[in-house]
Short mmCIF file of C-alpha atoms in Angstrom, two decimals:
data_model
loop_
_atom_site.label_atom_id
_atom_site.label_comp_id
_atom_site.label_asym_id
_atom_site.label_seq_id
_atom_site.Cartn_x
_atom_site.Cartn_y
_atom_site.Cartn_z
CA MET F 1 48.71 24.70 -14.13
CA LYS F 2 51.84 22.52 -13.92
CA PHE F 3 53.81 22.18 -10.67
CA SER F 4 56.78 24.26 -11.85
CA SER F 5 54.41 27.07 -12.86
CA ILE F 6 52.59 26.95 -9.53
CA ARG F 7 55.80 27.09 -7.52
CA ARG F 8 57.25 29.84 -9.73
CA PHE F 9 54.07 31.83 -9.19
CA PHE F 10 54.35 31.51 -5.42
CA CYS F 11 58.06 32.42 -5.51
CA LYS F 12 57.34 35.61 -7.47
CA LEU F 13 54.36 36.43 -5.26
CA THR F 14 56.60 35.94 -2.21
CA ALA F 15 59.20 38.39 -3.50
CA ILE F 16 56.61 41.00 -4.47
CA PHE F 17 54.80 40.79 -1.15
CA ILE F 18 57.94 41.18 0.93
CA LEU F 19 58.96 44.21 -1.08
CA ALA F 20 55.50 45.66 -0.64
CA ILE F 21 55.38 45.45 3.16
CA GLY F 22 58.99 46.54 3.54
CA THR F 23 59.62 44.12 6.40
CA LEU F 24 62.86 42.61 5.11
CA GLY F 25 64.13 45.19 2.68
CA SER F 26 65.26 44.19 -0.78
CA PHE F 27 64.54 40.54 -1.48
CA SER F 28 64.29 38.38 -4.56
CA VAL F 29 64.08 34.61 -4.56
CA SER F 30 66.12 34.41 -7.74
CA SER F 31 68.89 36.57 -6.23
CA LEU F 32 69.66 34.17 -3.40
CA ALA F 33 71.82 31.73 -5.37
CA LYS F 34 75.23 31.21 -3.79
CA ASP F 35 78.37 31.31 -5.90
CA THR F 36 79.56 27.91 -4.71
CA GLU F 37 79.17 25.77 -7.81
CA ARG F 38 82.10 23.48 -8.53
CA SER F 39 83.33 22.19 -11.86
CA GLU F 40 82.51 18.58 -12.73
CA ASN F 41 86.14 17.54 -12.14
CA ASP F 42 85.97 19.16 -8.70
CA ALA F 43 82.63 17.61 -7.70
CA PRO F 44 82.83 15.43 -4.56
CA ASP F 45 81.17 12.08 -4.05
CA VAL F 46 78.41 12.59 -1.46
CA ILE F 47 77.45 9.71 0.82
CA VAL F 48 74.41 10.42 3.01
CA ILE F 49 73.65 8.10 5.92
CA MET F 50 70.24 8.30 7.59
CA ASN F 51 70.92 5.87 10.42
CA GLU F 52 68.02 3.97 11.96
CA SER F 53 67.18 5.13 15.53
CA PHE F 54 70.65 6.65 16.03
CA PHE F 55 71.27 9.12 18.83
CA ASP F 56 73.45 9.42 21.94
CA PRO F 57 71.28 8.63 25.00
CA SER F 58 73.72 10.46 27.29
CA VAL F 59 72.01 13.73 26.29
CA LEU F 60 69.06 12.61 28.45
CA GLY F 61 71.21 12.40 31.59
CA SER F 62 74.33 10.77 32.94
CA PHE F 63 74.05 6.99 33.29
CA SER F 64 76.70 4.29 33.66
CA VAL F 65 77.51 1.51 31.22
CA ASN F 66 80.09 -1.28 31.29
CA GLU F 67 81.83 0.21 28.21
CA ASP F 68 81.41 3.07 25.77
CA TYR F 69 78.73 2.25 23.21
CA LEU F 70 79.90 4.96 20.75
CA PRO F 71 83.72 5.13 21.16
CA PHE F 72 84.51 6.12 17.57
CA TYR F 73 81.67 8.62 17.26
CA HIS F 74 82.65 10.22 20.57
CA SER F 75 86.32 10.45 19.58
CA MET F 76 85.35 11.94 16.22
CA THR F 77 83.07 14.63 17.62
CA GLU F 78 84.59 15.37 21.03
CA TYR F 79 86.26 18.67 20.12
CA THR F 80 84.77 21.86 21.51
CA GLY F 81 82.35 23.75 19.31
CA THR F 82 80.50 22.77 16.16
CA GLN F 83 83.14 23.18 13.49
CA SER F 84 86.65 22.21 12.40
CA ASP F 85 88.27 22.51 8.99
CA ASN F 86 86.60 19.37 7.66
CA LEU F 87 83.95 18.36 10.23
CA LEU F 88 80.71 20.17 11.02
CA LYS F 89 78.27 18.91 13.63
CA GLY F 90 75.03 19.88 15.28
CA THR F 91 71.61 18.76 16.47
CA LEU F 92 68.80 17.79 14.13
CA HIS F 93 65.20 18.47 15.23
CA VAL F 94 63.01 15.74 13.74
CA SER F 95 59.25 15.34 13.62
CA ASP F 96 58.83 11.81 15.02
CA ILE F 97 59.79 9.41 17.79
CA GLY F 98 60.24 5.65 17.42
CA GLY F 99 58.97 5.28 13.85
CA ASN F 100 57.83 6.91 10.61
CA SER F 101 61.39 7.01 9.29
CA SER F 102 60.10 7.92 5.82
CA ASN F 103 58.98 11.29 7.23
CA THR F 104 62.56 12.30 8.06
CA GLU F 105 63.69 10.88 4.73
CA PHE F 106 61.01 12.85 2.87
CA GLU F 107 61.97 16.09 4.61
CA PHE F 108 65.67 15.72 3.82
CA LEU F 109 65.24 14.72 0.16
CA THR F 110 62.49 17.20 -0.74
CA GLY F 111 63.11 20.27 1.43
CA ASN F 112 59.48 20.11 2.58
CA SER F 113 58.52 19.91 6.25
CA MET F 114 56.12 17.62 8.09
CA ALA F 115 55.17 20.73 10.07
CA PHE F 116 52.54 21.49 7.44
CA LEU F 117 51.38 17.95 6.62
CA SER F 118 48.96 15.54 8.23
CA PRO F 119 50.75 13.08 10.56
CA ARG F 120 48.23 10.43 9.51
CA VAL F 121 49.26 10.47 5.86
CA SER F 122 52.47 8.99 4.45
CA PRO F 123 54.22 11.78 2.51
CA TYR F 124 55.63 9.27 0.03
CA SER F 125 52.11 8.23 -0.89
CA SER F 126 50.49 11.65 -1.18
CA TYR F 127 52.93 14.55 -1.40
CA LEU F 128 55.41 13.78 -4.18
CA HIS F 129 55.23 15.25 -7.66
CA SER F 130 57.06 13.78 -10.66
CA GLY F 131 57.88 17.22 -12.09
CA SER F 132 59.62 18.58 -8.99
CA GLU F 133 63.36 19.04 -8.61
CA TYR F 134 64.14 17.20 -5.38
CA LEU F 135 67.71 16.60 -4.16
CA PRO F 136 68.39 13.62 -6.48
CA ALA F 137 67.20 15.60 -9.51
CA LEU F 138 69.47 18.54 -8.62
CA PHE F 139 72.44 16.21 -8.29
CA ASN F 140 71.49 14.58 -11.59
CA GLN F 141 71.52 17.97 -13.29
CA ALA F 142 75.02 18.55 -11.89
CA GLY F 143 76.33 15.41 -13.65
CA TYR F 144 76.01 12.97 -10.75
CA LYS F 145 74.86 9.36 -10.68
CA THR F 146 72.33 9.15 -7.86
CA PHE F 147 71.64 6.02 -5.83
CA ALA F 148 69.12 5.17 -3.11
CA LEU F 149 70.08 2.31 -0.78
CA TYR F 150 67.40 0.95 1.52
CA PRO F 151 68.21 -2.61 2.65
CA TYR F 152 64.62 -3.68 3.29
CA LYS F 153 61.45 -4.15 1.25
CA GLY F 154 60.98 -1.60 -1.51
CA SER F 155 57.27 -1.51 -0.69
CA SER F 156 58.01 -0.13 2.80
CA TRP F 157 56.41 3.34 2.92
CA ASN F 158 56.09 3.14 -0.89
CA ARG F 159 59.83 3.78 -1.32
CA ASN F 160 60.17 1.90 -4.61
CA LEU F 161 57.81 4.38 -6.30
CA ALA F 162 58.98 7.38 -4.28
CA TYR F 163 62.64 6.94 -5.24
CA SER F 164 61.63 6.76 -8.90
CA ILE F 165 59.55 9.95 -8.65
CA MET F 166 62.48 11.72 -6.98
CA GLN F 167 64.63 10.69 -9.97
CA PHE F 168 67.27 8.50 -8.35
CA SER F 169 69.33 6.89 -11.13
CA GLU F 170 69.11 3.49 -9.40
CA SER F 171 67.58 2.07 -6.23
CA TYR F 172 68.79 -0.91 -4.19
CA PHE F 173 66.55 -2.78 -1.79
CA GLN F 174 66.91 -5.89 0.40
CA ASP F 175 67.53 -8.32 -2.46
CA SER F 176 70.64 -6.36 -3.44
CA PHE F 177 72.41 -7.24 -0.18
CA PRO F 178 73.71 -10.67 0.90
CA SER F 179 71.58 -12.26 3.61
CA SER F 180 74.77 -13.34 5.36
CA GLN F 181 75.38 -9.70 6.33
CA MET F 182 72.47 -9.51 8.75
CA ILE F 183 72.40 -8.47 12.39
CA ARG F 184 69.29 -9.83 14.08
CA GLY F 185 66.81 -9.92 11.16
CA TYR F 186 68.11 -6.85 9.32
CA ILE F 187 70.91 -6.03 6.88
CA SER F 188 73.83 -4.48 8.77
CA ASP F 189 75.00 -0.90 8.49
CA LYS F 190 78.39 -2.10 7.33
CA ALA F 191 76.86 -3.98 4.38
CA VAL F 192 75.12 -0.78 3.25
CA TYR F 193 78.34 1.23 3.54
CA ARG F 194 80.24 -1.36 1.52
CA LYS F 195 77.65 -1.06 -1.24
CA ALA F 196 77.85 2.74 -1.24
CA LEU F 197 81.65 2.68 -1.40
CA ALA F 198 81.55 0.18 -4.27
CA LEU F 199 79.20 2.45 -6.23
CA CYS F 200 81.57 5.39 -5.73
CA GLU F 201 84.48 3.23 -6.88
CA LYS F 202 82.88 1.84 -10.05
CA ASN F 203 81.37 5.05 -11.44
CA ASP F 204 83.40 7.61 -13.36
CA GLU F 205 80.81 10.29 -12.64
CA PRO F 206 80.54 11.79 -9.14
CA VAL F 207 78.12 9.85 -6.93
CA PHE F 208 75.30 10.93 -4.64
CA ALA F 209 74.41 7.88 -2.51
CA PHE F 210 71.51 8.18 -0.06
CA CYS F 211 71.62 5.31 2.46
CA SER F 212 68.65 4.72 4.77
CA THR F 213 69.79 1.98 7.17
CA ILE F 214 67.61 -0.60 8.92
CA GLN F 215 69.97 -2.48 11.32
CA ASN F 216 68.75 -0.83 14.55
CA HIS F 217 65.03 -1.04 13.84
CA SER F 218 62.78 -1.80 16.82
CA GLY F 219 61.88 -4.02 18.65
CA TYR F 220 64.64 -4.86 21.00
CA GLN F 221 63.00 -7.55 23.18
CA LYS F 222 63.85 -10.76 21.31
CA SER F 223 67.01 -12.86 21.50
CA TYR F 224 68.97 -13.70 18.35
CA SER F 225 71.52 -16.37 17.53
CA ASN F 226 73.52 -13.96 15.36
CA PHE F 227 73.63 -11.09 17.85
CA VAL F 228 74.56 -11.12 21.53
CA PRO F 229 74.38 -7.77 23.36
CA THR F 230 77.68 -6.67 24.89
CA ILE F 231 76.66 -3.36 26.49
CA THR F 232 74.98 -3.28 29.90
CA ALA F 233 73.42 -0.22 31.48
CA CYS F 234 74.39 -0.28 35.14
CA GLY F 235 71.46 -0.13 37.52
CA SER F 236 68.97 -1.11 34.83
CA LYS F 237 67.31 -4.45 34.24
CA SER F 238 66.05 -3.54 30.79
CA ALA F 239 67.11 -6.08 28.17
CA SER F 240 65.69 -3.74 25.50
CA LEU F 241 67.98 -0.91 26.57
CA ASP F 242 71.01 -3.22 26.61
CA GLN F 243 70.19 -4.51 23.13
CA TYR F 244 69.69 -0.99 21.78
CA LEU F 245 73.00 0.24 23.24
CA SER F 246 74.77 -2.81 21.83
CA LEU F 247 73.31 -2.09 18.39
CA LEU F 248 74.63 1.46 18.68
CA LYS F 249 78.09 -0.02 19.18
CA GLU F 250 77.67 -2.06 15.98
CA SER F 251 76.69 1.15 14.17
CA ASP F 252 79.71 2.88 15.65
CA GLN F 253 82.06 0.17 14.36
CA ALA F 254 80.45 0.37 10.91
CA LEU F 255 80.85 4.16 10.93
CA GLU F 256 84.52 3.78 11.82
CA TYR F 257 84.93 1.41 8.86
CA LEU F 258 83.23 3.88 6.51
CA MET F 259 85.26 6.87 7.69
CA ASP F 260 88.51 4.89 7.47
CA GLN F 261 87.74 3.94 3.87
CA VAL F 262 86.78 7.43 2.69
CA SER F 263 89.70 9.09 4.51
CA ARG F 264 92.04 6.87 2.48
CA SER F 265 90.37 7.77 -0.82
CA ASP F 266 92.06 10.04 -3.33
CA SER F 267 88.62 11.16 -4.56
CA LYS F 268 86.92 14.17 -3.02
CA THR F 269 84.26 12.79 -0.69
CA MET F 270 81.68 14.18 1.71
CA VAL F 271 79.87 12.08 4.32
CA VAL F 272 76.58 13.30 5.82
CA PHE F 273 75.37 11.34 8.85
CA PHE F 274 72.21 11.73 10.95
CA GLY F 275 69.67 9.71 12.89
CA ASN F 276 66.11 9.42 11.63
CA HIS F 277 64.52 9.52 15.11
CA GLN F 278 65.06 8.36 18.69
CA PRO F 279 63.81 4.91 19.80
CA ASN F 280 60.50 4.30 21.55
CA ASP F 281 59.74 5.16 25.18
CA TYR F 282 60.25 1.59 26.37
CA VAL F 283 63.96 2.01 25.57
CA ILE F 284 64.23 5.54 26.95
CA ASP F 285 62.23 5.19 30.19
CA PRO F 286 64.83 2.86 31.82
CA ILE F 287 67.45 5.59 31.29
CA TYR F 288 65.29 8.10 33.13
CA ASP F 289 64.77 5.52 35.88
CA THR F 290 68.53 5.00 36.15
CA VAL F 291 69.40 8.69 36.42
CA SER F 292 66.39 9.31 38.70
CA ALA F 293 65.29 12.13 36.43
CA ASP F 294 62.00 13.89 36.93
CA THR F 295 60.65 13.33 33.45
CA SER F 296 57.94 15.92 34.00
CA SER F 297 60.65 18.60 34.04
CA VAL F 298 62.46 17.28 30.96
CA SER F 299 61.78 19.26 27.82
CA ARG F 300 59.66 17.20 25.45
CA ASP F 301 61.66 18.67 22.58
CA ILE F 302 64.78 16.77 23.63
CA ARG F 303 63.09 13.53 22.57
CA TYR F 304 62.92 14.90 19.03
CA GLN F 305 66.64 15.64 18.80
CA VAL F 306 69.24 13.48 17.06
CA PRO F 307 72.85 14.28 16.14
CA TYR F 308 74.18 14.99 12.68
CA PHE F 309 77.55 15.75 11.15
CA ILE F 310 79.06 16.58 7.78
CA TRP F 311 82.64 15.43 7.14
CA ALA F 312 84.71 16.00 4.02
CA ASN F 313 88.27 15.35 2.90
CA PHE F 314 88.31 18.96 1.70
CA ASP F 315 87.91 22.33 3.43
CA LEU F 316 84.54 23.06 5.06
CA SER F 317 85.73 25.99 7.18
CA GLY F 318 83.51 28.48 5.35
CA TYR F 319 80.33 26.95 6.78
CA GLU F 320 78.76 27.46 10.19
CA MET F 321 76.66 24.65 11.61
CA GLU F 322 73.94 24.87 14.21
CA ASP F 323 70.73 23.17 15.22
CA THR F 324 68.62 22.53 12.15
CA SER F 325 65.97 20.18 10.78
CA PRO F 326 65.98 17.56 7.99
CA SER F 327 64.11 19.80 5.56
CA LEU F 328 66.89 22.42 5.81
CA LEU F 329 69.86 20.07 6.16
CA GLY F 330 69.51 18.96 2.54
CA ASN F 331 69.99 22.58 1.46
CA THR F 332 73.24 22.80 3.43
CA VAL F 333 74.47 19.62 1.72
CA LEU F 334 73.78 21.18 -1.68
CA GLU F 335 75.73 24.28 -0.71
CA ALA F 336 78.70 22.35 0.69
CA ALA F 337 78.84 20.13 -2.41
CA GLY F 338 78.65 23.16 -4.70
CA ILE F 339 75.44 22.06 -6.45
CA LYS F 340 73.39 24.65 -8.32
CA GLN F 341 70.16 25.41 -6.50
CA ASN F 342 66.71 25.99 -7.94
CA GLU F 343 64.39 28.80 -6.80
CA PHE F 344 62.88 26.77 -3.96
CA GLN F 345 66.29 25.76 -2.58
CA ASN F 346 67.41 29.38 -2.82
CA PHE F 347 64.43 30.29 -0.66
CA LEU F 348 65.44 27.61 1.86
CA SER F 349 68.92 29.16 2.04
CA ARG F 350 67.32 32.42 3.15
CA LEU F 351 64.79 30.70 5.41
CA LYS F 352 67.36 28.83 7.51
CA ALA F 353 69.15 32.12 8.27
CA ILE F 354 65.92 33.32 9.91
CA VAL F 355 64.46 30.02 11.14
CA PRO F 356 67.33 27.50 11.52
CA SER F 357 65.03 24.59 12.39
CA ILE F 358 61.39 23.80 11.72
CA SER F 359 59.56 20.53 12.35
CA SER F 360 56.13 19.31 13.39
CA GLN F 361 57.13 20.06 17.01
CA GLY F 362 57.94 23.73 16.50
CA TYR F 363 60.77 25.96 15.34
CA LEU F 364 63.97 27.59 16.56
CA ASP F 365 64.67 31.28 16.14
CA ARG F 366 68.14 32.67 15.50
CA ASP F 367 68.79 32.88 19.25
CA GLY F 368 68.16 29.15 19.65
CA ILE F 369 64.84 29.63 21.45
CA PHE F 370 62.21 26.99 20.74
CA HIS F 371 58.70 28.13 19.78
CA SER F 372 55.40 26.57 18.82
CA LEU F 373 54.46 26.91 15.18
CA PRO F 374 52.41 29.98 14.31
CA ALA F 375 48.92 29.39 13.01
CA SER F 376 48.39 29.90 9.31
CA GLN F 377 47.48 33.54 8.90
CA ALA F 378 47.42 36.39 6.43
CA LEU F 379 50.74 38.22 6.28
CA SER F 380 50.79 41.82 7.49
CA ARG F 381 53.13 44.58 8.59
CA ASN F 382 52.77 43.33 12.16
CA SER F 383 53.96 39.79 11.44
CA SER F 384 57.25 38.84 13.06
CA GLU F 385 60.13 37.99 10.73
CA GLU F 386 59.97 34.33 11.78
CA ASP F 387 56.17 34.14 11.28
CA LEU F 388 56.54 35.78 7.89
CA TYR F 389 59.08 33.25 6.65
CA ILE F 390 57.26 30.27 8.14
CA ASN F 391 54.03 31.26 6.41
CA LEU F 392 55.84 31.82 3.13
CA TYR F 393 57.34 28.35 3.54
CA ARG F 394 53.88 26.97 4.28
CA ASN F 395 52.48 28.58 1.12
CA LEU F 396 55.27 27.33 -1.12
CA GLN F 397 54.76 23.82 0.21
CA ALA F 398 51.00 24.14 -0.26
CA ALA F 399 51.63 24.86 -3.93
CA ALA F 400 53.50 21.57 -4.19
CA GLN F 401 50.67 19.73 -2.42
CA VAL F 402 48.08 21.15 -4.81
CA SER F 403 50.09 19.94 -7.76
CA ALA F 404 50.70 16.54 -6.17
CA GLY F 405 46.96 16.23 -5.64
CA MET F 406 46.41 16.77 -9.34
CA GLU F 407 48.50 13.69 -10.10
CA HIS F 408 47.04 11.31 -7.52
#
């Protein structure tokens, strides 16, 4: 049985079962499509930035620094609430700390969650199927040129093969960027943004550019001739923390450059920005020491939170943003860009209304309360609405894994 047939079978089984138990009333996976499709002439360029180790450490507690390490980001997102006419923001609940960036990438681009996968297995090596319609394929079908930009080795986490399976039109790795645009030993954020902007400029078709940056990769202990930290955390003697905060400032300046360029553009453009994970404990612990926090009383979940925003030079006021996870954020991007969704993405649209965030650490209900993941179980009349949807999600993803296993 081919992948599309397996997933279609599970989608139909899902709809039939929900109708049978009467838990959610009338439901049909195929009926969930939103009437948000745009004409080709109205299609926006979409630039997605998954920024290496990006988050705002101030969420862990108040600590002093010699100067703001994220002045542009703070000025851009300082308004009250989560929404303005063209800027939406929120918190992203990720599955990892300090590494495994391909996991966050996999979740965003596929709509699948690491919650149901082994943490010891790279998803790019075991859980992709060439017949599936991941985000790049859906953008391709909408008339887009799709580009993956990862300014490091293509062999890292098997990305060179993974991007091909996900049907990116073209992929750019380290050799596509000038070595002169390095910070420490990594290509800078700004160099990646320049490349993405150039691709938008040169192509007549609308562009979907997924940029996975590398500039702020750990470790932060060494000294470099091409990078001198400028941010100092007061009361801390951690050179690693100072280097990390200084790298955040470089990312902030690159983000300001990107947003300045796209805000000047006459073309409709949407920018999606999020961190892939927080840095390792050896960067975070000095912050706790500085604020004298009792780390035993700090919610472990906060270490799995990074910020995200969606900005567009067109109206986004019809969308409400909240805490979510990478596997569901991609669905929101599709909706905001007006891209036609397949059956699986239509299910995700319904899922995130019930379970706004789901990761390997747990899930959020609609009231923003964090829960542990329910064990896999047979669905029944007594299942909670959240458990029902999570298990349906688990089963749909299992269908994809079965089909992926057939290929490998």
